[in-house]
PDB file of C-alpha atoms in Angstrom:
ATOM      1  CA  ARG A  14      30.849   6.761  13.813  1.00 70.00           C
ATOM      2  CA  LYS A  15      28.413   5.262  11.339  1.00 81.00           C
ATOM      3  CA  GLU A  16      27.622   1.807  11.429  1.00 90.00           C
ATOM      4  CA  VAL A  17      28.585   1.321   7.721  1.00 95.00           C
ATOM      5  CA  GLU A  18      30.841   3.308   5.865  1.00 95.00           C
ATOM      6  CA  GLN A  19      31.656   3.452   3.035  1.00 95.00           C
ATOM      7  CA  ASP A  20      33.882   6.633   0.146  1.00 88.00           C
ATOM      8  CA  PRO A  21      31.313   8.472  -1.686  1.00 85.00           C
ATOM      9  CA  GLY A  22      33.231   8.499  -4.330  1.00 86.00           C
ATOM     10  CA  PRO A  23      32.325   8.930  -7.497  1.00 91.00           C
ATOM     11  CA  PHE A  24      34.770   6.268  -9.281  1.00 94.00           C
ATOM     12  CA  ASN A  25      34.849   7.272 -12.609  1.00 96.00           C
ATOM     13  CA  VAL A  26      37.040   4.767 -14.147  1.00 97.00           C
ATOM     14  CA  PRO A  27      37.261   3.394 -18.681  1.00 97.00           C
ATOM     15  CA  GLU A  28      35.811   0.822 -19.844  1.00 98.00           C
ATOM     16  CA  GLY A  29      38.160  -2.674 -19.310  1.00 98.00           C
ATOM     17  CA  ALA A  30      38.988  -0.959 -16.354  1.00 97.00           C
ATOM     18  CA  THR A  31      39.091  -2.741 -12.211  1.00 97.00           C
ATOM     19  CA  VAL A  32      37.867  -0.749  -9.605  1.00 97.00           C
ATOM     20  CA  ALA A  33      37.381  -1.874  -5.913  1.00 96.00           C
ATOM     21  CA  PHE A  34      35.066  -0.807  -3.287  1.00 94.00           C
ATOM     22  CA  ASN A  35      35.930  -0.688   0.063  1.00 94.00           C
ATOM     23  CA  CYS A  36      33.534  -0.791   3.312  1.00 96.00           C
ATOM     24  CA  THR A  37      33.544  -0.990   6.833  1.00 96.00           C
ATOM     25  CA  TYR A  38      31.539  -1.793   9.440  1.00 96.00           C
ATOM     26  CA  SER A  39      31.470  -1.612  13.540  1.00 94.00           C
ATOM     27  CA  ASN A  40      29.736  -3.695  14.850  1.00 90.00           C
ATOM     28  CA  SER A  41      31.982  -6.963  15.099  1.00 90.00           C
ATOM     29  CA  ALA A  42      29.571  -9.051  16.223  1.00 89.00           C
ATOM     30  CA  SER A  43      27.528  -8.644  12.442  1.00 89.00           C
ATOM     31  CA  GLN A  44      26.775 -12.134  11.212  1.00 88.00           C
ATOM     32  CA  SER A  45      26.063 -10.943   7.242  1.00 92.00           C
ATOM     33  CA  PHE A  46      26.852  -9.247   4.512  1.00 94.00           C
ATOM     34  CA  PHE A  47      25.985  -8.012   1.199  1.00 95.00           C
ATOM     35  CA  TRP A  48      26.260  -5.723  -2.078  1.00 97.00           C
ATOM     36  CA  TYR A  49      24.186  -3.928  -3.437  1.00 97.00           C
ATOM     37  CA  ARG A  50      23.649  -1.880  -6.935  1.00 98.00           C
ATOM     38  CA  GLN A  51      21.200   0.790  -6.883  1.00 97.00           C
ATOM     39  CA  ASP A  52      20.863   2.647 -10.033  1.00 96.00           C
ATOM     40  CA  CYS A  53      18.799   6.411 -10.505  1.00 93.00           C
ATOM     41  CA  ARG A  54      15.634   6.710  -9.076  1.00 91.00           C
ATOM     42  CA  LYS A  55      15.140   2.970  -8.569  1.00 95.00           C
ATOM     43  CA  GLU A  56      15.738   0.621  -6.076  1.00 96.00           C
ATOM     44  CA  PRO A  57      18.341  -0.981  -4.013  1.00 97.00           C
ATOM     45  CA  LYS A  58      19.125  -4.668  -5.586  1.00 96.00           C
ATOM     46  CA  LEU A  59      20.856  -7.604  -4.455  1.00 95.00           C
ATOM     47  CA  LEU A  60      23.930  -8.305  -6.099  1.00 96.00           C
ATOM     48  CA  MET A  61      25.712 -10.256  -4.183  1.00 95.00           C
ATOM     49  CA  SER A  62      25.962 -11.573  -0.554  1.00 93.00           C
ATOM     50  CA  VAL A  63      29.294 -11.795   1.072  1.00 94.00           C
ATOM     51  CA  TYR A  64      30.946 -15.186   1.809  1.00 90.00           C
ATOM     52  CA  SER A  65      33.589 -15.939   4.965  1.00 88.00           C
ATOM     53  CA  SER A  66      35.369 -17.243   1.951  1.00 89.00           C
ATOM     54  CA  GLY A  67      35.233 -14.517  -0.692  1.00 90.00           C
ATOM     55  CA  ASN A  68      33.556 -15.335  -4.022  1.00 94.00           C
ATOM     56  CA  GLU A  69      32.984 -14.352  -7.548  1.00 95.00           C
ATOM     57  CA  ASP A  70      30.299 -13.861  -9.385  1.00 95.00           C
ATOM     58  CA  GLY A  71      31.446 -13.148 -12.992  1.00 96.00           C
ATOM     59  CA  ARG A  72      33.428 -10.133 -13.405  1.00 98.00           C
ATOM     60  CA  PHE A  73      32.571  -9.471  -9.813  1.00 98.00           C
ATOM     61  CA  THR A  74      34.539 -10.994  -6.384  1.00 97.00           C
ATOM     62  CA  ALA A  75      33.453  -9.833  -2.611  1.00 97.00           C
ATOM     63  CA  GLN A  76      35.801 -10.555  -0.160  1.00 96.00           C
ATOM     64  CA  LEU A  77      35.524 -10.791   4.500  1.00 96.00           C
ATOM     65  CA  ASN A  78      38.029  -9.882   6.677  1.00 94.00           C
ATOM     66  CA  ARG A  79      36.421 -10.108   9.359  1.00 93.00           C
ATOM     67  CA  ALA A  80      39.207  -9.509  11.898  1.00 93.00           C
ATOM     68  CA  SER A  81      39.723  -5.651  10.589  1.00 94.00           C
ATOM     69  CA  GLN A  82      35.669  -5.474   9.763  1.00 95.00           C
ATOM     70  CA  TYR A  83      35.822  -4.662   6.487  1.00 93.00           C
ATOM     71  CA  ILE A  84      33.929  -6.232   3.270  1.00 96.00           C
ATOM     72  CA  SER A  85      35.304  -5.459  -1.087  1.00 96.00           C
ATOM     73  CA  LEU A  86      33.746  -5.390  -4.221  1.00 97.00           C
ATOM     74  CA  LEU A  87      35.927  -6.028  -6.889  1.00 97.00           C
ATOM     75  CA  ILE A  88      34.303  -5.520 -10.447  1.00 98.00           C
ATOM     76  CA  ARG A  89      36.933  -6.509 -13.324  1.00 98.00           C
ATOM     77  CA  ASP A  90      36.815  -5.293 -17.257  1.00 98.00           C
ATOM     78  CA  SER A  91      34.080  -2.488 -16.043  1.00 98.00           C
ATOM     79  CA  LYS A  92      31.222  -2.108 -18.516  1.00 98.00           C
ATOM     80  CA  LEU A  93      29.167   0.775 -18.742  1.00 98.00           C
ATOM     81  CA  SER A  94      25.985  -1.314 -17.633  1.00 97.00           C
ATOM     82  CA  ASP A  95      27.943  -1.099 -14.126  1.00 98.00           C
ATOM     83  CA  SER A  96      27.375   2.698 -13.937  1.00 98.00           C
ATOM     84  CA  ALA A  97      25.273   2.784 -10.493  1.00 97.00           C
ATOM     85  CA  THR A  98      25.850   3.647  -6.894  1.00 97.00           C
ATOM     86  CA  TYR A  99      26.679   0.737  -5.013  1.00 97.00           C
ATOM     87  CA  LEU A 100      25.857   0.008  -0.857  1.00 97.00           C
ATOM     88  CA  CYS A 101      27.116  -2.182   0.774  1.00 96.00           C
ATOM     89  CA  ALA A 102      25.202  -3.826   3.856  1.00 95.00           C
ATOM     90  CA  VAL A 103      25.448  -5.758   6.857  1.00 94.00           C
ATOM     91  CA  LYS A 104      22.815  -7.393   9.211  1.00 90.00           C
ATOM     92  CA  LYS A 105      23.457  -8.932  12.611  1.00 86.00           C
ATOM     93  CA  ASN A 106      19.949 -10.479  12.691  1.00 79.00           C
ATOM     94  CA  ASN A 107      17.239  -9.435  10.566  1.00 78.00           C
ATOM     95  CA  ASP A 108      18.253  -6.351  11.794  1.00 84.00           C
ATOM     96  CA  MET A 109      20.291  -4.778   8.553  1.00 90.00           C
ATOM     97  CA  ARG A 110      22.417  -1.351   7.984  1.00 93.00           C
ATOM     98  CA  PHE A 111      23.658   0.182   4.667  1.00 95.00           C
ATOM     99  CA  GLY A 112      26.201   2.785   3.599  1.00 95.00           C
ATOM    100  CA  ALA A 113      25.784   5.657   1.554  1.00 94.00           C
ATOM    101  CA  GLY A 114      26.982   3.641  -1.272  1.00 95.00           C
ATOM    102  CA  THR A 115      30.113   4.325  -3.782  1.00 95.00           C
ATOM    103  CA  ARG A 116      29.115   6.228  -7.451  1.00 95.00           C
ATOM    104  CA  LEU A 117      30.764   4.362  -9.885  1.00 97.00           C
ATOM    105  CA  THR A 118      30.538   5.942 -13.807  1.00 97.00           C
ATOM    106  CA  VAL A 119      32.008   4.058 -16.647  1.00 98.00           C
ATOM    107  CA  LYS A 120      32.487   6.153 -19.133  1.00 97.00           C
ATOM    108  CA  PRO A 121      33.800   5.065 -22.662  1.00 95.00           C
TER     109      PRO A 121
ATOM    110  CA  GLY B  12       6.948 -14.933  -8.839  1.00 57.00           C
ATOM    111  CA  ALA B  13       5.532 -10.850  -7.314  1.00 82.00           C
ATOM    112  CA  GLY B  14       7.590  -8.615  -5.765  1.00 94.00           C
ATOM    113  CA  VAL B  15       7.296  -5.879  -3.635  1.00 97.00           C
ATOM    114  CA  SER B  16       4.562  -3.668  -3.193  1.00 97.00           C
ATOM    115  CA  GLN B  17       4.368  -0.513  -2.205  1.00 98.00           C
ATOM    116  CA  THR B  18       1.715   2.179  -2.679  1.00 97.00           C
ATOM    117  CA  PRO B  19       0.790   5.162  -3.829  1.00 98.00           C
ATOM    118  CA  SER B  20       3.913   5.779  -5.723  1.00 97.00           C
ATOM    119  CA  ASN B  21       4.512   9.289  -5.102  1.00 97.00           C
ATOM    120  CA  LYS B  22       3.057  11.839  -2.999  1.00 98.00           C
ATOM    121  CA  VAL B  23       2.462  14.783  -2.280  1.00 98.00           C
ATOM    122  CA  THR B  24       1.089  16.651   0.825  1.00 97.00           C
ATOM    123  CA  GLU B  25       1.357  19.916   2.020  1.00 97.00           C
ATOM    124  CA  LYS B  26       2.527  20.116   5.731  1.00 97.00           C
ATOM    125  CA  GLY B  27       0.997  19.059   8.589  1.00 97.00           C
ATOM    126  CA  LYS B  28      -1.050  16.642   7.236  1.00 98.00           C
ATOM    127  CA  TYR B  29      -1.494  13.049   7.810  1.00 98.00           C
ATOM    128  CA  VAL B  30      -0.155  10.237   5.176  1.00 98.00           C
ATOM    129  CA  GLU B  31       0.004   6.806   5.172  1.00 98.00           C
ATOM    130  CA  LEU B  32       2.296   4.616   3.178  1.00 98.00           C
ATOM    131  CA  ARG B  33       1.349   0.664   1.986  1.00 98.00           C
ATOM    132  CA  CYS B  34       3.532  -2.145   1.819  1.00 98.00           C
ATOM    133  CA  ASP B  35       2.725  -5.108   0.350  1.00 97.00           C
ATOM    134  CA  PRO B  36       5.117  -7.638   1.264  1.00 97.00           C
ATOM    135  CA  ILE B  37       6.684 -10.495  -1.115  1.00 95.00           C
ATOM    136  CA  SER B  38       4.427 -13.876  -0.229  1.00 94.00           C
ATOM    137  CA  GLY B  39       5.604 -15.881   2.517  1.00 90.00           C
ATOM    138  CA  HIS B  40       8.179 -13.283   3.647  1.00 92.00           C
ATOM    139  CA  THR B  41       7.930 -13.033   8.425  1.00 91.00           C
ATOM    140  CA  ALA B  42      10.425  -9.651   8.050  1.00 92.00           C
ATOM    141  CA  LEU B  43       9.120  -6.870   6.787  1.00 95.00           C
ATOM    142  CA  TYR B  44      11.359  -3.956   6.873  1.00 96.00           C
ATOM    143  CA  TRP B  45      11.253   0.311   6.661  1.00 98.00           C
ATOM    144  CA  TYR B  46      13.697   2.325   4.766  1.00 98.00           C
ATOM    145  CA  ARG B  47      13.776   6.278   3.788  1.00 98.00           C
ATOM    146  CA  GLN B  48      16.592   7.101   1.319  1.00 97.00           C
ATOM    147  CA  SER B  49      17.464  10.925   0.608  1.00 95.00           C
ATOM    148  CA  LEU B  50      19.745  11.758  -2.182  1.00 90.00           C
ATOM    149  CA  GLY B  51      22.549  10.865  -2.180  1.00 87.00           C
ATOM    150  CA  GLN B  52      22.394   9.428   1.158  1.00 91.00           C
ATOM    151  CA  GLY B  53      22.081   5.404   1.705  1.00 94.00           C
ATOM    152  CA  PRO B  54      18.429   3.766   2.596  1.00 96.00           C
ATOM    153  CA  GLU B  55      18.393   4.800   6.233  1.00 95.00           C
ATOM    154  CA  PHE B  56      16.828   1.629   8.675  1.00 94.00           C
ATOM    155  CA  LEU B  57      13.359   2.950  10.807  1.00 96.00           C
ATOM    156  CA  ILE B  58      11.284  -0.402  11.589  1.00 96.00           C
ATOM    157  CA  TYR B  59      11.627  -4.083  11.268  1.00 93.00           C
ATOM    158  CA  PHE B  60       9.050  -5.874  11.573  1.00 94.00           C
ATOM    159  CA  GLN B  61       9.173  -9.773  13.007  1.00 91.00           C
ATOM    160  CA  GLY B  62       6.043 -11.411  11.491  1.00 90.00           C
ATOM    161  CA  THR B  63       3.300  -8.541  14.124  1.00 91.00           C
ATOM    162  CA  GLY B  64       4.892  -7.029  15.924  1.00 90.00           C
ATOM    163  CA  ALA B  65       7.998  -4.344  15.841  1.00 90.00           C
ATOM    164  CA  ALA B  66      10.902  -6.204  16.562  1.00 88.00           C
ATOM    165  CA  ASP B  67      13.348  -3.367  16.129  1.00 91.00           C
ATOM    166  CA  ASP B  68      12.069   0.311  15.996  1.00 94.00           C
ATOM    167  CA  SER B  69      15.086   2.431  16.778  1.00 92.00           C
ATOM    168  CA  GLY B  70      15.000   3.807  13.136  1.00 93.00           C
ATOM    169  CA  LEU B  71      11.627   6.009  13.894  1.00 96.00           C
ATOM    170  CA  PRO B  72      12.882   9.575  14.217  1.00 95.00           C
ATOM    171  CA  ASN B  73       9.851  10.715  15.977  1.00 95.00           C
ATOM    172  CA  ASP B  74       6.609   9.294  17.313  1.00 95.00           C
ATOM    173  CA  ARG B  75       5.262  11.151  13.881  1.00 98.00           C
ATOM    174  CA  PHE B  76       5.917   8.004  12.798  1.00 98.00           C
ATOM    175  CA  PHE B  77       4.091   4.991  13.288  1.00 97.00           C
ATOM    176  CA  ALA B  78       4.238   1.521  11.520  1.00 97.00           C
ATOM    177  CA  VAL B  79       1.732  -1.293  12.210  1.00 97.00           C
ATOM    178  CA  ARG B  80       1.493  -4.651  10.403  1.00 96.00           C
ATOM    179  CA  PRO B  81      -1.251  -6.308  12.198  1.00 94.00           C
ATOM    180  CA  GLU B  82      -1.575  -9.764  10.356  1.00 93.00           C
ATOM    181  CA  GLY B  83       1.535 -10.263   9.729  1.00 91.00           C
ATOM    182  CA  SER B  84       1.371  -9.261   5.681  1.00 94.00           C
ATOM    183  CA  VAL B  85       0.729  -5.956   4.686  1.00 97.00           C
ATOM    184  CA  SER B  86       2.713  -2.729   6.513  1.00 98.00           C
ATOM    185  CA  THR B  87       1.598   0.811   7.230  1.00 98.00           C
ATOM    186  CA  LEU B  88       3.683   3.998   7.812  1.00 98.00           C
ATOM    187  CA  LYS B  89       2.468   6.421   9.688  1.00 98.00           C
ATOM    188  CA  ILE B  90       3.322  10.245   9.625  1.00 98.00           C
ATOM    189  CA  GLN B  91       1.527  12.386  11.171  1.00 98.00           C
ATOM    190  CA  ARG B  92       1.739  16.368  10.947  1.00 98.00           C
ATOM    191  CA  THR B  93       4.129  15.833   8.135  1.00 98.00           C
ATOM    192  CA  GLU B  94       6.987  18.590   8.077  1.00 97.00           C
ATOM    193  CA  ARG B  95       9.050  19.346   4.801  1.00 97.00           C
ATOM    194  CA  GLY B  96      12.023  17.075   6.315  1.00 96.00           C
ATOM    195  CA  ASP B  97      10.317  14.418   5.762  1.00 97.00           C
ATOM    196  CA  SER B  98      10.212  14.447   2.003  1.00 98.00           C
ATOM    197  CA  ALA B  99      12.097  11.479   1.286  1.00 97.00           C
ATOM    198  CA  VAL B 100      11.919   8.125  -0.917  1.00 98.00           C
ATOM    199  CA  TYR B 101      10.802   5.435   1.987  1.00 98.00           C
ATOM    200  CA  LEU B 102      11.482   2.175   1.053  1.00 98.00           C
ATOM    201  CA  CYS B 103       9.894  -1.216   1.889  1.00 98.00           C
ATOM    202  CA  ALA B 104      11.794  -4.094   1.366  1.00 97.00           C
ATOM    203  CA  SER B 105      11.348  -8.076   3.380  1.00 95.00           C
ATOM    204  CA  SER B 106      13.161 -11.614   3.819  1.00 92.00           C
ATOM    205  CA  SER B 107      11.561 -14.597   4.787  1.00 87.00           C
ATOM    206  CA  GLY B 108      13.612 -14.527   7.677  1.00 68.00           C
ATOM    207  CA  THR B 109      14.456 -18.010   7.938  1.00 59.00           C
ATOM    208  CA  PHE B 110      18.356 -17.941   7.792  1.00 62.00           C
ATOM    209  CA  GLY B 111      20.472 -14.530   9.065  1.00 65.00           C
ATOM    210  CA  ASP B 112      22.145 -14.576   5.434  1.00 75.00           C
ATOM    211  CA  SER B 113      18.751 -14.139   3.821  1.00 84.00           C
ATOM    212  CA  PRO B 114      19.425 -11.025   1.513  1.00 89.00           C
ATOM    213  CA  LEU B 115      16.634  -8.143   1.383  1.00 92.00           C
ATOM    214  CA  HIS B 116      14.193  -7.963  -1.114  1.00 95.00           C
ATOM    215  CA  PHE B 117      13.023  -3.875  -2.193  1.00 97.00           C
ATOM    216  CA  GLY B 118       9.682  -1.987  -3.306  1.00 97.00           C
ATOM    217  CA  ASN B 119       9.940   0.446  -5.752  1.00 96.00           C
ATOM    218  CA  GLY B 120       9.567   3.011  -3.006  1.00 97.00           C
ATOM    219  CA  THR B 121       7.496   5.588  -1.974  1.00 98.00           C
ATOM    220  CA  ARG B 122       8.377   9.080  -3.170  1.00 97.00           C
ATOM    221  CA  LEU B 123       6.995  11.517  -0.368  1.00 98.00           C
ATOM    222  CA  THR B 124       7.285  15.091  -1.342  1.00 98.00           C
ATOM    223  CA  VAL B 125       6.168  18.022   2.277  1.00 98.00           C
ATOM    224  CA  THR B 126       5.066  21.332   1.075  1.00 97.00           C
TER     225      THR B 126
END
């Protein structure tokens, strides 16, 4: 079983749609959680950290469920510029592991 | 400020050759990571350093791969007797390492092609 699992998609949504991604992790001792965004042929860039109480950054909302060992990312009012691959990342101490990513395409 | 710098950005080599990939982390970052990413996949963990020492090298696929960070700053990933299956983007990242929730900051990667 992979340490971090994501639905690879692709998710194809129209502009303005709301889309949600889930990610599960296997190590119950994981301490920190993140969502990264990766554009084609570019490096991953931090989108947001995920906090236990859930957190929001503009149109993006991240949630953590420790009991079920999953994290989620919700994107509201999708923009064309949101098209990218979204990587889930899980950290224990300084050891960070990534999921395979979920590909999102937002269409006009 | 300067981000993570990786050189070269592209490297084409013949099967069986030796290559070195360099990573210059963000100044002051104590933790440095190497990942490998193939098309359509997420970053695959290779090794991470805390200071000069390899804290976890469990991701190195075999003994052809080796990495060093002699002064706790710049790191070099070394691949001996390259194989076509080594072709991938090699990503380096660093973090402050001070707090468990500190994120990783990635360089642009080195695209390695073994012919």
